[in-house]
XYZ file of C-alpha atoms in Angstrom:
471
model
C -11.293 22.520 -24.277
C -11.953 19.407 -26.336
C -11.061 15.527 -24.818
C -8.481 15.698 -26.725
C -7.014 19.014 -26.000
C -7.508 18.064 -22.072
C -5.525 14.850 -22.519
C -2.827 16.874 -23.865
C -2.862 19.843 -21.325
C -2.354 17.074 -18.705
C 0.013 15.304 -20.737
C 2.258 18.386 -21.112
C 2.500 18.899 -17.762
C 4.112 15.833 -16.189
C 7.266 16.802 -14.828
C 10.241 16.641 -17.126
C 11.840 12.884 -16.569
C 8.302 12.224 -14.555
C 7.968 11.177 -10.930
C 9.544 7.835 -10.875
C 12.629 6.115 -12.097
C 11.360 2.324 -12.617
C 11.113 0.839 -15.783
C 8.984 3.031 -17.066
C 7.896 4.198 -21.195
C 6.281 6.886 -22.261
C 3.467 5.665 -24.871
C 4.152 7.325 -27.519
C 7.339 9.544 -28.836
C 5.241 12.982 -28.731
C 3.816 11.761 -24.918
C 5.509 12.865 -21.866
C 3.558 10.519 -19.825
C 4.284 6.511 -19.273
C 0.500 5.849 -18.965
C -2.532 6.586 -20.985
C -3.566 9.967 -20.604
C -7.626 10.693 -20.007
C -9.686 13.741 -20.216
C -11.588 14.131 -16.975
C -10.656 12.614 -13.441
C -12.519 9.106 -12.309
C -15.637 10.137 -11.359
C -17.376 7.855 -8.292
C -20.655 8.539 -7.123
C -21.281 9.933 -3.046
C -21.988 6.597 -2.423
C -18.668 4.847 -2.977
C -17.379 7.980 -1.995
C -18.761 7.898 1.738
C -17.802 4.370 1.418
C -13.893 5.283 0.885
C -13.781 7.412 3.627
C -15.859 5.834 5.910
C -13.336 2.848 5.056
C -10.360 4.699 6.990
C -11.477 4.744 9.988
C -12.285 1.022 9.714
C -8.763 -0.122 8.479
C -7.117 2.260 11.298
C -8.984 0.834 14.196
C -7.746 -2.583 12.099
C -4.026 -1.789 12.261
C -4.212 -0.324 16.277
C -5.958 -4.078 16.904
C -3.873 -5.956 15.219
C -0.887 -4.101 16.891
C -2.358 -5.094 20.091
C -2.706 -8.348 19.191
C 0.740 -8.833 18.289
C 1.424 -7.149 21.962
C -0.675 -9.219 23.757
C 0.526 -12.610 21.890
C 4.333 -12.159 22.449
C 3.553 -11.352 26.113
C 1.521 -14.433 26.209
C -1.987 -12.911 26.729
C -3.143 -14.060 23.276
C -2.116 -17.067 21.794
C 1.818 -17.361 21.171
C 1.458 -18.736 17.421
C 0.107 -15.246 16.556
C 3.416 -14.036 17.023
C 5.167 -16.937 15.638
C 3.537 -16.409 12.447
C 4.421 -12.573 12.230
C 8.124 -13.403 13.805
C 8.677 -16.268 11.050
C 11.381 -15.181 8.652
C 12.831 -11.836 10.209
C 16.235 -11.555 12.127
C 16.139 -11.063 16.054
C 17.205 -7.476 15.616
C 14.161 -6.902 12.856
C 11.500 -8.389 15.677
C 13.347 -6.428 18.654
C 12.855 -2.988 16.873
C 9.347 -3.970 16.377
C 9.252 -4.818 20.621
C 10.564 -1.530 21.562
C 8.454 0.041 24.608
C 8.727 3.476 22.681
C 7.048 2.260 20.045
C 4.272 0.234 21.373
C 1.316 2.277 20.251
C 2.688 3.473 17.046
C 0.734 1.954 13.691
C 1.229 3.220 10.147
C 0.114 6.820 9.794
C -0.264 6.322 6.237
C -2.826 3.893 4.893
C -2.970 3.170 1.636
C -5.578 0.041 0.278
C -5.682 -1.631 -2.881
C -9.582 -1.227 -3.389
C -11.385 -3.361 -6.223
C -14.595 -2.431 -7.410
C -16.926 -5.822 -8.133
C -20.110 -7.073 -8.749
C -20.354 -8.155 -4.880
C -19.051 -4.408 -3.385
C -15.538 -3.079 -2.704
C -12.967 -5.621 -2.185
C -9.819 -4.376 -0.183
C -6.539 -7.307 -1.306
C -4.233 -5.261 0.437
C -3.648 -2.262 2.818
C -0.167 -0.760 2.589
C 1.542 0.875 4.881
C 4.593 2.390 3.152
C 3.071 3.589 -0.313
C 4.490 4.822 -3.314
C 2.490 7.120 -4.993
C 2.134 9.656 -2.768
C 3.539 12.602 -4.814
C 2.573 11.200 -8.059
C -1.273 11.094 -6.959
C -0.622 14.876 -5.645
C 0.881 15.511 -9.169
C -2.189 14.083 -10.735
C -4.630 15.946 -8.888
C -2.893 19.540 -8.975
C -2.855 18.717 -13.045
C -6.641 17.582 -13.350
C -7.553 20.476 -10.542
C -6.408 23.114 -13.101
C -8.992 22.272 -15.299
C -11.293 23.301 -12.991
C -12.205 19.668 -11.911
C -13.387 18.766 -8.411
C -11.055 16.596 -6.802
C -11.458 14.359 -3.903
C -9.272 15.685 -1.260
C -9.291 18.700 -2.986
C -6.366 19.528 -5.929
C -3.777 19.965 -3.094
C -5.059 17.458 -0.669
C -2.080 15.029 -0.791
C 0.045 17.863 0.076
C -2.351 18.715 2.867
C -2.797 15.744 4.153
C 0.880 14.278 4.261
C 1.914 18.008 5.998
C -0.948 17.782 8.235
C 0.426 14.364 9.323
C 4.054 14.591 9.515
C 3.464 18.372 11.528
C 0.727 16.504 14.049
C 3.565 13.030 14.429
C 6.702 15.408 14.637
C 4.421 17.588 17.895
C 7.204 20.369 17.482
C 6.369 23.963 16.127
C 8.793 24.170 13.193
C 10.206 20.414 12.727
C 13.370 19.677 10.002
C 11.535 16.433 8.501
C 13.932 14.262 6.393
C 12.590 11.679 4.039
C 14.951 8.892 3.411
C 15.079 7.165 0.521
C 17.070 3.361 0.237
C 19.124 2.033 -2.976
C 15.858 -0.423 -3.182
C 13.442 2.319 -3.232
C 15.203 4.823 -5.253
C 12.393 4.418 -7.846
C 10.226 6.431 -5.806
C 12.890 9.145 -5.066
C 12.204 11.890 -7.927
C 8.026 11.916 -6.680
C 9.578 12.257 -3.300
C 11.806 15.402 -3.849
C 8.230 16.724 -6.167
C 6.422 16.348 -2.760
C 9.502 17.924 -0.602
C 9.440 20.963 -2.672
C 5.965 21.582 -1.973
C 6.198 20.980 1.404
C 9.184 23.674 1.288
C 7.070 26.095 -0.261
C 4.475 25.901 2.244
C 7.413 26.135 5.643
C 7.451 22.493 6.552
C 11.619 21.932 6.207
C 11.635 18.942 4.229
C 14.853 17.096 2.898
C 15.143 14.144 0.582
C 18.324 12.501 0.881
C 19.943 8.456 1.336
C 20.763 7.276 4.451
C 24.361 7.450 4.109
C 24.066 11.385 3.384
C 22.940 11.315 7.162
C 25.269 12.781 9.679
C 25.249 11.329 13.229
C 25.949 13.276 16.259
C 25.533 12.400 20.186
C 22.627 14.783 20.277
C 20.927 13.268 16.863
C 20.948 13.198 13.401
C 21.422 15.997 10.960
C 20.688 16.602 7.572
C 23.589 18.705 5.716
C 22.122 22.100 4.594
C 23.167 24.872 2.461
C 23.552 27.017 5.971
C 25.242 24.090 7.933
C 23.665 20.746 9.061
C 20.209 21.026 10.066
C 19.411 18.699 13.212
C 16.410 16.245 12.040
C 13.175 16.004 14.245
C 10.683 13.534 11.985
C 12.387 10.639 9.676
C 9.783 9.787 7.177
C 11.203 6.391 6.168
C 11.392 5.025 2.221
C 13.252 1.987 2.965
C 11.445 -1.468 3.341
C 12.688 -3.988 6.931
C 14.161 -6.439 4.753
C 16.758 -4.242 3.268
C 17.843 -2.756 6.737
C 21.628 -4.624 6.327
C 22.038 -3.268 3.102
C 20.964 0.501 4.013
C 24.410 2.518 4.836
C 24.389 4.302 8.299
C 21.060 2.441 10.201
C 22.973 1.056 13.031
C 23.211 4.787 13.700
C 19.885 5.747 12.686
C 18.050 2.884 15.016
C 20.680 4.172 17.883
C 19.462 7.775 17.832
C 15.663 6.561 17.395
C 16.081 3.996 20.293
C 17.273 6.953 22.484
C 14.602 9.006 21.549
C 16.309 11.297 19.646
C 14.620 11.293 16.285
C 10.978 10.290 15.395
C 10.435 7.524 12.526
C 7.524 6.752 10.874
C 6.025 4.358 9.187
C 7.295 2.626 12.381
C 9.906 0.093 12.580
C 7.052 -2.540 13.110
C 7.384 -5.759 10.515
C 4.254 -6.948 11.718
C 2.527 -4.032 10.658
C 3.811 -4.662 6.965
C 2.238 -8.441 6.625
C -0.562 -9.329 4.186
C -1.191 -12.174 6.863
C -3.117 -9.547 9.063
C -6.157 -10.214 7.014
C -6.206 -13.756 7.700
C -5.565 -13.907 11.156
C -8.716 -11.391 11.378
C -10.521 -14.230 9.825
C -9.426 -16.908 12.334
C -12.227 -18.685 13.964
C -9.569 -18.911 17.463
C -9.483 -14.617 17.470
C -12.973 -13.925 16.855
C -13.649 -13.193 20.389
C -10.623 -10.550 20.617
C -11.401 -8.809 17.053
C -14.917 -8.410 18.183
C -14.148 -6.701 21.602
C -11.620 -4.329 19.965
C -13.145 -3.257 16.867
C -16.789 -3.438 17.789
C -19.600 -5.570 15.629
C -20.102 -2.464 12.800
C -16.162 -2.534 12.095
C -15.875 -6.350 11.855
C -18.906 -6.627 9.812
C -17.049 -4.233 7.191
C -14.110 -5.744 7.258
C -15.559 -8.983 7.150
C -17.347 -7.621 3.746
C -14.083 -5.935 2.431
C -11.286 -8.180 3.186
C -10.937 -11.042 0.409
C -10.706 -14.782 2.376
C -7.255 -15.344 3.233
C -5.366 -18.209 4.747
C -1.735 -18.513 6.116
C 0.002 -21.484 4.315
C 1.228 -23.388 6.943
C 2.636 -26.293 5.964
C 1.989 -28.332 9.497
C -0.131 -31.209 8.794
C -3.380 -31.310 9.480
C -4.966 -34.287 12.082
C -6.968 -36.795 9.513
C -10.160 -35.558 11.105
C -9.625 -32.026 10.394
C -9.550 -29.651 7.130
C -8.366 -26.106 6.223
C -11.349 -24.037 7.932
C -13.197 -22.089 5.482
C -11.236 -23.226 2.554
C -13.681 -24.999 -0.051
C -14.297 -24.606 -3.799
C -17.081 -26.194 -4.896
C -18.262 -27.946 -1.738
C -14.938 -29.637 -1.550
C -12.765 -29.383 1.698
C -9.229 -29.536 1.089
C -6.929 -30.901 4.597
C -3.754 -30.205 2.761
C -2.456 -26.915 0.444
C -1.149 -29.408 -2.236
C -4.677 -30.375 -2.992
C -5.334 -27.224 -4.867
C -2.898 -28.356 -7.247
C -5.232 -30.685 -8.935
C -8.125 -28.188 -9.550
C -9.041 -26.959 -12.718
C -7.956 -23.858 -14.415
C -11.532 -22.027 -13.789
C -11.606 -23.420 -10.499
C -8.363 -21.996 -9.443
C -9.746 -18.221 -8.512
C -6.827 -18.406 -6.085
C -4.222 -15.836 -5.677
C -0.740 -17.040 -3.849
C 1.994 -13.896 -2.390
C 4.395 -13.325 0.159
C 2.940 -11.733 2.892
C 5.704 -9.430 3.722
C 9.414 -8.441 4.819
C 10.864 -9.538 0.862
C 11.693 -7.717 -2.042
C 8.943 -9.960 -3.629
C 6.551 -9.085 -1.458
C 5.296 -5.436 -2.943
C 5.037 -4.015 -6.119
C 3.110 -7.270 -7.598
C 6.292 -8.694 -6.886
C 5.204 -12.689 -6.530
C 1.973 -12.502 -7.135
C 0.771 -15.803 -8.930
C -3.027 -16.230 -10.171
C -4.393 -19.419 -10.387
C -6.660 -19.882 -13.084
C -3.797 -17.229 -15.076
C -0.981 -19.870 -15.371
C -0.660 -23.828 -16.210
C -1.125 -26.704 -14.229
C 2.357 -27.385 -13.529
C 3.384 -23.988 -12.517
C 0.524 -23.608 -10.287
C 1.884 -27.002 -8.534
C 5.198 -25.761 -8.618
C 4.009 -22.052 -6.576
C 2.256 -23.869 -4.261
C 5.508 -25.939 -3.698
C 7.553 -23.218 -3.557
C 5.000 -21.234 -1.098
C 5.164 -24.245 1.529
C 8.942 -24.803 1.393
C 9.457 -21.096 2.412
C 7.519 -20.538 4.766
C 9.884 -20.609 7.745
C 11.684 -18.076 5.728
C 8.681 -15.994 4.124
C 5.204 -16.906 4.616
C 2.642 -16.907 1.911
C -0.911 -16.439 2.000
C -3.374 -17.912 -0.035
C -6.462 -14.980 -1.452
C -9.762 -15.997 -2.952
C -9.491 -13.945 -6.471
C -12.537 -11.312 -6.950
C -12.639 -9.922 -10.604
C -13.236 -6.752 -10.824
C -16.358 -5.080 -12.542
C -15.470 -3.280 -15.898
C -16.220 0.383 -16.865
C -16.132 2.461 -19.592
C -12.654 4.899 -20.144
C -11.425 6.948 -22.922
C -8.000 8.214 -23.359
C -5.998 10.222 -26.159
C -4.381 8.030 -28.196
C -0.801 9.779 -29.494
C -0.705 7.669 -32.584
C -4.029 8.241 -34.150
C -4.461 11.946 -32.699
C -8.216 10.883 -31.828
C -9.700 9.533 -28.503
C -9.891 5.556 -27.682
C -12.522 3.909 -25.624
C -12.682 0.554 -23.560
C -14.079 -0.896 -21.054
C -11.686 -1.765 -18.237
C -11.094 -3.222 -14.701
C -10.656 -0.194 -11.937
C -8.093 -0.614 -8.789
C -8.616 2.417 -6.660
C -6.292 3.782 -3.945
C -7.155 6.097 -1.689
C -4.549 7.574 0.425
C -5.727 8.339 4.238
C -3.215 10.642 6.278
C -3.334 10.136 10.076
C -4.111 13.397 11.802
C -4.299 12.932 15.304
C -6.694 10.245 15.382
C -8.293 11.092 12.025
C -7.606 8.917 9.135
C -7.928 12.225 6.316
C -9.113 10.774 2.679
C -6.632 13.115 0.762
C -7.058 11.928 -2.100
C -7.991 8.533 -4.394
C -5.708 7.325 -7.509
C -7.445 5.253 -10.395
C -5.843 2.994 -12.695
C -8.412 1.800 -15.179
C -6.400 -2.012 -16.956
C -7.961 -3.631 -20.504
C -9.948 -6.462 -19.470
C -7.648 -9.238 -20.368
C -5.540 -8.194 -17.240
C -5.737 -10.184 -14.006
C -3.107 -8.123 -12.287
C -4.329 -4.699 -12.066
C -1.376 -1.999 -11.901
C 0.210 0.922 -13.208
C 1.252 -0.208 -16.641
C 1.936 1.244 -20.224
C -1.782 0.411 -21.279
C -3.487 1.459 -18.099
C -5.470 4.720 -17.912
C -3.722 6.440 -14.536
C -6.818 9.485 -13.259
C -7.241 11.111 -9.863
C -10.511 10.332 -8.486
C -13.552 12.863 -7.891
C -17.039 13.314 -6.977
C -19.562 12.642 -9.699
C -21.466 15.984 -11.068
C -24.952 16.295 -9.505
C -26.818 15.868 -12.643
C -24.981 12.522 -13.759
């Protein structure tokens, strides 16, 4: 086949409606799709490959330390403010759930990083623990693997991988698995019942339903069924902590999984949800704990992959004393609001929530420094301090990403288009056991001119996979 008869063999098969409900367009009136289609999947060398994968394993031992941390800090091993920080904002109930003795050891068992290629290496802004994207990437690579493409993970290595994981978490022969899917997430639902039906197909009993569709009995929780109500082992959870008193039936959800009678993951943990985790790994008080957990090889990657990021706390500092770390240009800063007055180019500053709002994923309330005026930086860093008994923020050094060439089949012209764009990648790493499994790596490929790099109507969307020998 031609590039252009690739892009639209791929095109023709997205799924009638496609995988996701947001606000999405396709690009054209003859285009299924609500990206830009391209011919071939994102091909990375071994390099950055062993890189990615090696990566999982790094971020894992990450989350299981900073879950320990958290532990040790409410207990009053480790500093208390550790805990105060990840505490600040969420109800009594929210911060209980995360305490329960069940659920001590559990972490996120699906890992999912924002990953920016740049000049300086791979830059990891954010690990997420309760991804979308998870059938759509599987969609992507099943497409692009019946071309005859390699495909990281292999074409059905999403599939595999999220199986794999849910069989090894549920530790039952034949678990009923039900993924539940909140008002606030609904977006995500159709890519969810895509991934259910696969998972049907290959034995797993998988059911996509909201939480008030749940029935409760004093044995557990069932999941109505064609032949009768089936009782539900593993809850795979689509519904974000800060929605929890909105969500229909979770009183009786969290009863049956604080007696044990239902598993849940991603865990009921807030703290494992906060973009502040990166910055208190960078805390000159913690060094000595982050070392003896992770060992010298993981911190040194981490300390090479995580962006600089600071908690704004809006405590003022002693006169003596400055924001550790925090300089541009040689200049100290001993209070937030002085970033205000720097210049536009100067400002390679990100600002976000770290966690437990609805603006806190998606690119939800994420402001760019040098992207916006003065006065509106001012007023984010305002808004940022004043909330932060309510939501923290976190402050990011900005890394811009290193451009690449892409092609994609443009609908109106009926020809291919080529740019050179900026690259996020995601790779999605299933926990097996104690194996973070590389299953498979999304690319979205943004014109230059964007600072915010995400799936968007101009973006080129590809699976990832290994480079051809000869290239």
């Amino acid at each position: 086949m031609s590039p252009e008869e690739r892009c639209i063999y791929i095109d023709r098969l997205t799924p009638e409606g496609g995988l996701y409900t947001d606000a999405q367009r396709p690009v054209h009136p003859e285009a299924n799709s609500s990206w830009q289609v391209g011919p071939d999947p994102w091909r990375l060398p071994d390099r950055v490959l062993r890189h990615i994968e090696e990566a999982g394993h790094h971020f894992l031992a990450f989350y299981r330390a900073a879950n320990l941390l958290y532990n040790q800090s409410w207990r009053g091993i480790q500093p208390g403010w550790v805990a105060g920080y990840l505490d600040s904002g969420k109800p009594e109930s929210v911060v209980a759930l995360g305490r329960m003795n069940r659920i001590k050891q559990h972490v996120p068992l699906v890992i999912r990083p924002d990953m920016i290629p740049t000049k300086e290496g791979m830059i990891a802004t954010e690990l997420d623990s309760l991804p979308g994207g998870i059938g759509f990437t599987a969609s992507l690579g099943a497409r692009y693997g019946s071309l005859d493409e390699p495909i990281t993970g292999g074409p059905d290595g999403m599939i595999d991988g999220f199986e794999r994981m849910l069989r090894s978490f549920a530790d039952t022969a034949a678990p009923v698995v039900a993924v539940v899917v909140s008002e606030e997430s609904a977006s995500w639902r159709p890519e969810m019942v895509w991934v259910a039906d696969r998972l049907n197909e290959r034995g797993l009993e998988t059911v996509v339903m909201g939480p008030d569709d749940i029935i409760f009995r004093e044995d557990g929780l069932y999941a109505p069924s064609g032949t009768g109500p089936r009782r539900i082992d593993l809850i795979y959870r689509f519904f974000e902590l800060f929605d929890l008193k909105n969500i229909p039936k979770m009183e009786l959800i969290l009863y049956a999984a604080k007696k044990n009678a239902v598993k849940i993951t991603p865990p009921l943990k807030n703290v494992m949800e906060e973009k502040m985790l990166m910055a208190l790994f960078q805390h000159p008080a913690l060094q000595n704990f982050w070392s003896q957990q992770l060992g010298s090889g993981t911190v040194a990657f981490l300390e090479r992959t995580f962006p600089k990021t600071w908690v704004m706390d809006p405590t003022p500092l002693p006169p003596h004393a400055t924001i550790h770390g925090l300089e541009v240009k040689g200049r100290p800063f001993q209070d937030w609001r002085e970033l205000g007055s720097l210049r536009q180019k100067d400002r390679q500053m990100v600002i976000k929530p770290s966690g437990f709002s609805e603006m806190a994923w998606g690119g939800r309330g994420v402001a760019i420094g040098h992207d916006m005026s003065e006065t509106d930086w001012q007023e984010t860093i305002d808004h940022a301090l004043q909330s932060f008994d309510a939501n923290p923020h976190i402050l990011q050094i900005f890394h811009n990403g290193a451009t690449f060439p892409v092609e994609h089949y443009d609908f109106a012209s009926s020809s291919m288009n080529r740019f050179r764009g900026r690259v996020r990648l995601q790779p999605y790493y299933f926990v097996v056991g104690d194996d973070p499994v590389l299953s498979g790596i999304q690319a979205t490929v943004c014109p230059p001119d964007k600072k915010l790099l995400h799936g968007m109507v101009d973006a080129v969307v590809l699976p990832c996979g290994p480079m051809p020998p000869s290239s």
